[in-house]
CSV table of C-alpha atoms in Angstrom, one decimal:
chain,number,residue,atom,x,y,z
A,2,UNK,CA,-40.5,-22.4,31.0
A,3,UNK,CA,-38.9,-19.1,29.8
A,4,UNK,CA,-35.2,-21.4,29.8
A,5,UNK,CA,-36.1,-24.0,27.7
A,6,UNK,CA,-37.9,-21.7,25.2
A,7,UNK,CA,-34.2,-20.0,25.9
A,8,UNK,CA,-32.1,-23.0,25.1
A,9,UNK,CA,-34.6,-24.4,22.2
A,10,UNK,CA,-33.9,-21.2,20.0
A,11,UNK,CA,-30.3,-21.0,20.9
A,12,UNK,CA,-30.2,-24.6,19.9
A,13,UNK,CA,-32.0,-23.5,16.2
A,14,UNK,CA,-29.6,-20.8,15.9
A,15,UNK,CA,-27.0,-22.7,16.2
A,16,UNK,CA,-28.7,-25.7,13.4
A,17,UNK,CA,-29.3,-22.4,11.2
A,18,UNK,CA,-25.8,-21.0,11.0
A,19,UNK,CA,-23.8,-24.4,11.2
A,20,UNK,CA,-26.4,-25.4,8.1
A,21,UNK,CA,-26.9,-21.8,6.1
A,22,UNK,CA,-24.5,-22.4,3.3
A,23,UNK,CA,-24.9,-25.6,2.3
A,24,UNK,CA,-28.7,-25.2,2.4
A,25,UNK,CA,-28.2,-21.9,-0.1
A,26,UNK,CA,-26.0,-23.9,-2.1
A,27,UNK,CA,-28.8,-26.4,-2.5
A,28,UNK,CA,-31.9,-23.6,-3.1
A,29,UNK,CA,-29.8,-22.1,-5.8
A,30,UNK,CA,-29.2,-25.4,-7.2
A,31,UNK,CA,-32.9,-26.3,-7.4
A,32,UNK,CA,-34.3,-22.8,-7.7
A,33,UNK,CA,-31.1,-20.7,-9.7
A,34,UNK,CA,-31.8,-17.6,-8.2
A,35,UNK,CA,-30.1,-16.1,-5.4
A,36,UNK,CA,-33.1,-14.4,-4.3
A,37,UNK,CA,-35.4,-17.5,-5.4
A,38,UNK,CA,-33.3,-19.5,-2.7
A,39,UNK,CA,-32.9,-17.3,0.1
A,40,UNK,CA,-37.0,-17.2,0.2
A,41,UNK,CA,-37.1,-21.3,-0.1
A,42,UNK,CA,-34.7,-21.2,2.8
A,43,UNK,CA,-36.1,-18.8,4.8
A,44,UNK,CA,-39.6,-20.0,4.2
A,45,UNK,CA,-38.4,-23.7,4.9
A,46,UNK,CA,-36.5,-22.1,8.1
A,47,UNK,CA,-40.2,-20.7,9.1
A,48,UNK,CA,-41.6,-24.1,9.0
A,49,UNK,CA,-39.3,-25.7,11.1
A,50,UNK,CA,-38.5,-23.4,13.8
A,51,UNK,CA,-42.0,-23.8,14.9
A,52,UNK,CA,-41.8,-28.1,15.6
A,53,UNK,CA,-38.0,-27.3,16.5
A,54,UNK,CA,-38.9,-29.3,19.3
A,55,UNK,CA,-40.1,-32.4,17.2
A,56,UNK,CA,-37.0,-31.4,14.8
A,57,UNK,CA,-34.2,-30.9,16.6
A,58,UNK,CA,-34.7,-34.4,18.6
A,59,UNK,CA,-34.9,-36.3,15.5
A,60,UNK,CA,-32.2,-38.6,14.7
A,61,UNK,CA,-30.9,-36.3,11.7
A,62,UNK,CA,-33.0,-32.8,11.6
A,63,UNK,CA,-30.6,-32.0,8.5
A,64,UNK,CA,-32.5,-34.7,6.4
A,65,UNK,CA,-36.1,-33.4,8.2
A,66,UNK,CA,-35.3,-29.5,7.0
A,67,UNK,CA,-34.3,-31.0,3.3
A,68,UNK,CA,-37.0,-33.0,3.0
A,69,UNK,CA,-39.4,-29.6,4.0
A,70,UNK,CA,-36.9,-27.7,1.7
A,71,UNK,CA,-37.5,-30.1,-1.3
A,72,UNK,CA,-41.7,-30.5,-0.8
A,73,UNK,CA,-41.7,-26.2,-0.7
A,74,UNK,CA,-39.7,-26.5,-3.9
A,75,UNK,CA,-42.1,-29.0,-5.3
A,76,UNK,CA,-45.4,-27.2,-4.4
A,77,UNK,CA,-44.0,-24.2,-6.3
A,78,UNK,CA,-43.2,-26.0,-9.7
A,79,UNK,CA,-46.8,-27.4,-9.1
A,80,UNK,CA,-48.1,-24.2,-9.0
A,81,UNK,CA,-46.4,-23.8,-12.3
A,82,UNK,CA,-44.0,-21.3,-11.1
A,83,UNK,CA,-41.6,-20.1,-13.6
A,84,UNK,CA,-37.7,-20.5,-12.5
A,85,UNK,CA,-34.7,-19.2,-14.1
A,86,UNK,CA,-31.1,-20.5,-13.5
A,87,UNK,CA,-29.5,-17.7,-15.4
A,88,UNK,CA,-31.2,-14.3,-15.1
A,89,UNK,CA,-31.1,-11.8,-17.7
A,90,UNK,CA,-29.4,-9.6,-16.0
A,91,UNK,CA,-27.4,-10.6,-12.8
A,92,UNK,CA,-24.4,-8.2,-12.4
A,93,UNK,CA,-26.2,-6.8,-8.9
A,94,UNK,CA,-26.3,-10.0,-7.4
A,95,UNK,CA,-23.9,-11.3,-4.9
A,96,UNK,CA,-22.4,-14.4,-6.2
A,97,UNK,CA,-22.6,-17.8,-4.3
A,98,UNK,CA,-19.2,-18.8,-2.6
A,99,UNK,CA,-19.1,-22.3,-3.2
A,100,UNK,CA,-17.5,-24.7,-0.2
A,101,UNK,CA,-13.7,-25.7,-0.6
A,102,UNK,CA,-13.5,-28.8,-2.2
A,103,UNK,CA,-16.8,-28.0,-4.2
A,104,UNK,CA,-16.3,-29.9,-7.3
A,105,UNK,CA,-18.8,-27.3,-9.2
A,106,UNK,CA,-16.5,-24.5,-8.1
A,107,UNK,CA,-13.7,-25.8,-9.8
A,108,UNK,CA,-15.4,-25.5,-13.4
A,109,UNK,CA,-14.2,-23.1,-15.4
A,110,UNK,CA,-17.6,-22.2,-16.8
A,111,UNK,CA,-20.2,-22.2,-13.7
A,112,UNK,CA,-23.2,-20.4,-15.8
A,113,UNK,CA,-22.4,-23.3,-18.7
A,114,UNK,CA,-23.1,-25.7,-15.8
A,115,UNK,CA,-26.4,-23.9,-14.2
A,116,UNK,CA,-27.5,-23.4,-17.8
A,117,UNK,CA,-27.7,-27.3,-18.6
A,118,UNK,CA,-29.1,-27.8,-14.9
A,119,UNK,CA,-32.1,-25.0,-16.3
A,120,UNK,CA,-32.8,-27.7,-18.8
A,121,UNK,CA,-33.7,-30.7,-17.0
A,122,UNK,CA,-37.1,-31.2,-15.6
A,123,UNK,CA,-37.3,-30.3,-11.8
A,124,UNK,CA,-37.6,-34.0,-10.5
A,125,UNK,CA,-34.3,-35.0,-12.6
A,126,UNK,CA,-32.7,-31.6,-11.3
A,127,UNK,CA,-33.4,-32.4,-7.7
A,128,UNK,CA,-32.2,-36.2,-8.2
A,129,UNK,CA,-29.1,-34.7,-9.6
A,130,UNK,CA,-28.5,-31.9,-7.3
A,131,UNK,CA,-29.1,-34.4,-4.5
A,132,UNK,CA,-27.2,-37.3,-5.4
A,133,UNK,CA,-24.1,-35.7,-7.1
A,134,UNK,CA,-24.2,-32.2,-5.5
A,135,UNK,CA,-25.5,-32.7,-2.1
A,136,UNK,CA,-23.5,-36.5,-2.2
A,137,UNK,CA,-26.4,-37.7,-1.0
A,138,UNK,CA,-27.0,-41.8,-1.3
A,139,UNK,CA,-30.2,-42.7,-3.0
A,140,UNK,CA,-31.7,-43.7,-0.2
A,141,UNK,CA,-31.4,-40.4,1.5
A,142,UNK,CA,-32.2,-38.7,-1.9
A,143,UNK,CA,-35.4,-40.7,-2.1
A,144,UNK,CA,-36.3,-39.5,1.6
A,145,UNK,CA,-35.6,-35.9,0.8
A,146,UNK,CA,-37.8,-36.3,-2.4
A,147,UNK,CA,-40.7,-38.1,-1.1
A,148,UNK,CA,-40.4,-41.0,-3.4
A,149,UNK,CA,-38.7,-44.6,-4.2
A,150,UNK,CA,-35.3,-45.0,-4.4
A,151,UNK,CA,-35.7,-46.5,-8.2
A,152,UNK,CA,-37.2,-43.2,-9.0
A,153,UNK,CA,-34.8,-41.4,-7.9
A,154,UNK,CA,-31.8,-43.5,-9.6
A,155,UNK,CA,-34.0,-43.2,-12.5
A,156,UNK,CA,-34.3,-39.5,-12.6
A,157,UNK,CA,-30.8,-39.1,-12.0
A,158,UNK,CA,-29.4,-41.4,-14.6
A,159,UNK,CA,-32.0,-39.5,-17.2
A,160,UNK,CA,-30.9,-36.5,-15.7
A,161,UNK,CA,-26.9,-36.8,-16.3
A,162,UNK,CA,-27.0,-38.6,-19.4
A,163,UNK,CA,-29.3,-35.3,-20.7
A,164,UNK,CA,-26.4,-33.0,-19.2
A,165,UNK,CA,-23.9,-35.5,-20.9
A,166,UNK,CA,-25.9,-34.7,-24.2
A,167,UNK,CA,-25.3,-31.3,-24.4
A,168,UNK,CA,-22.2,-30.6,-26.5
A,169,UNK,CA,-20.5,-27.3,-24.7
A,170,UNK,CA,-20.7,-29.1,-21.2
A,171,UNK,CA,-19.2,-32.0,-21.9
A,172,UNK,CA,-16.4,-30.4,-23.7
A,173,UNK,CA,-15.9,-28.2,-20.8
A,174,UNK,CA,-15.8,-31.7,-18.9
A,175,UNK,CA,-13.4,-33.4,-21.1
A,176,UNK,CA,-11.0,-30.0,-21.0
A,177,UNK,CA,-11.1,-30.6,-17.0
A,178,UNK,CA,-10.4,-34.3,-17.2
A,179,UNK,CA,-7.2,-33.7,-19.6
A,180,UNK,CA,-5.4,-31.1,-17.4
């Protein structure tokens, strides 16, 4: 009994440090707090260490934790907690370190970026950060999100043409493209 308890939490410990950064990277997205996403994690973590068992036999226990990761998000913005992608004063925090190859880590102007993402309504930020930031397909987007996959093209195209509107990003985008 005392083995397979053993080999179970190994098992999670080994999900939780393979998985860490790249479910941060998506907290901050959705949240934009450092601290904001380390409690979503951690809280989502709590959840499903205790059906690890369920979990980590499913046939993808990434998209199971993302999908409890997305639902805590979405409880909180129901509650009508307040989120802030830039705060006030942020010089004490330690700043995310974006994957190689991260696309977002390539922009000159990161808080410009997580500024315009702080505009969008939560459902078109998660489409977003989901589909273009996660690279998730729709279908897996509309799993994580609880919803139809025409909802979730349909927050995301509302989403980027609202980040498209905003002047200073898409000159920061057009910059990029010329170089």
């Amino acid at each position: 009994m005392g083995d397979r308890k053993k080999a179970r939490d190994a098992e999670f410990q080994s999900f939780v440090i393979g998985r860490w950064p790249r479910l941060m990277r998506t907290a901050f997205l959705l949240t934009g707090e450092q601290h904001a996403a380390e409690d979503l994690v951690q809280s989502t973590l709590e959840q499903v260490y205790v059906a690890w068992r369920r979990v980590g036999s499913a046939d993808d226990p990434e998209a199971y934790v993302r999908r409890v990761m997305i639902n805590a998000h979405a409880r909180k913005h129901r509650r009508r907690i307040r989120e802030f992608l830039a705060p006030k004063d942020d010089s004490g925090l330690v700043r995310e370190i974006a994957d190689t190859g991260d696309r977002i880590a390539q922009a000159e102007d990161r808080s410009a970026l997580l500024n315009a993402l702080a505009q969008l309504p939560p459902r078109q930020r998660e489409a977003v950060v989901l589909r273009y930031w996660e690279d998730l397909t729709a279908t897996q987007t509309a799993e994580a999100m609880g919803c139809s996959v025409g909802s979730v093209k349909s927050n995301a195209a509302k989403g980027i043409a609202k980040l498209r509107a905003i002047p200073g990003l898409a000159d920061m985008v057009t910059q990029e493209g010329r170089q």
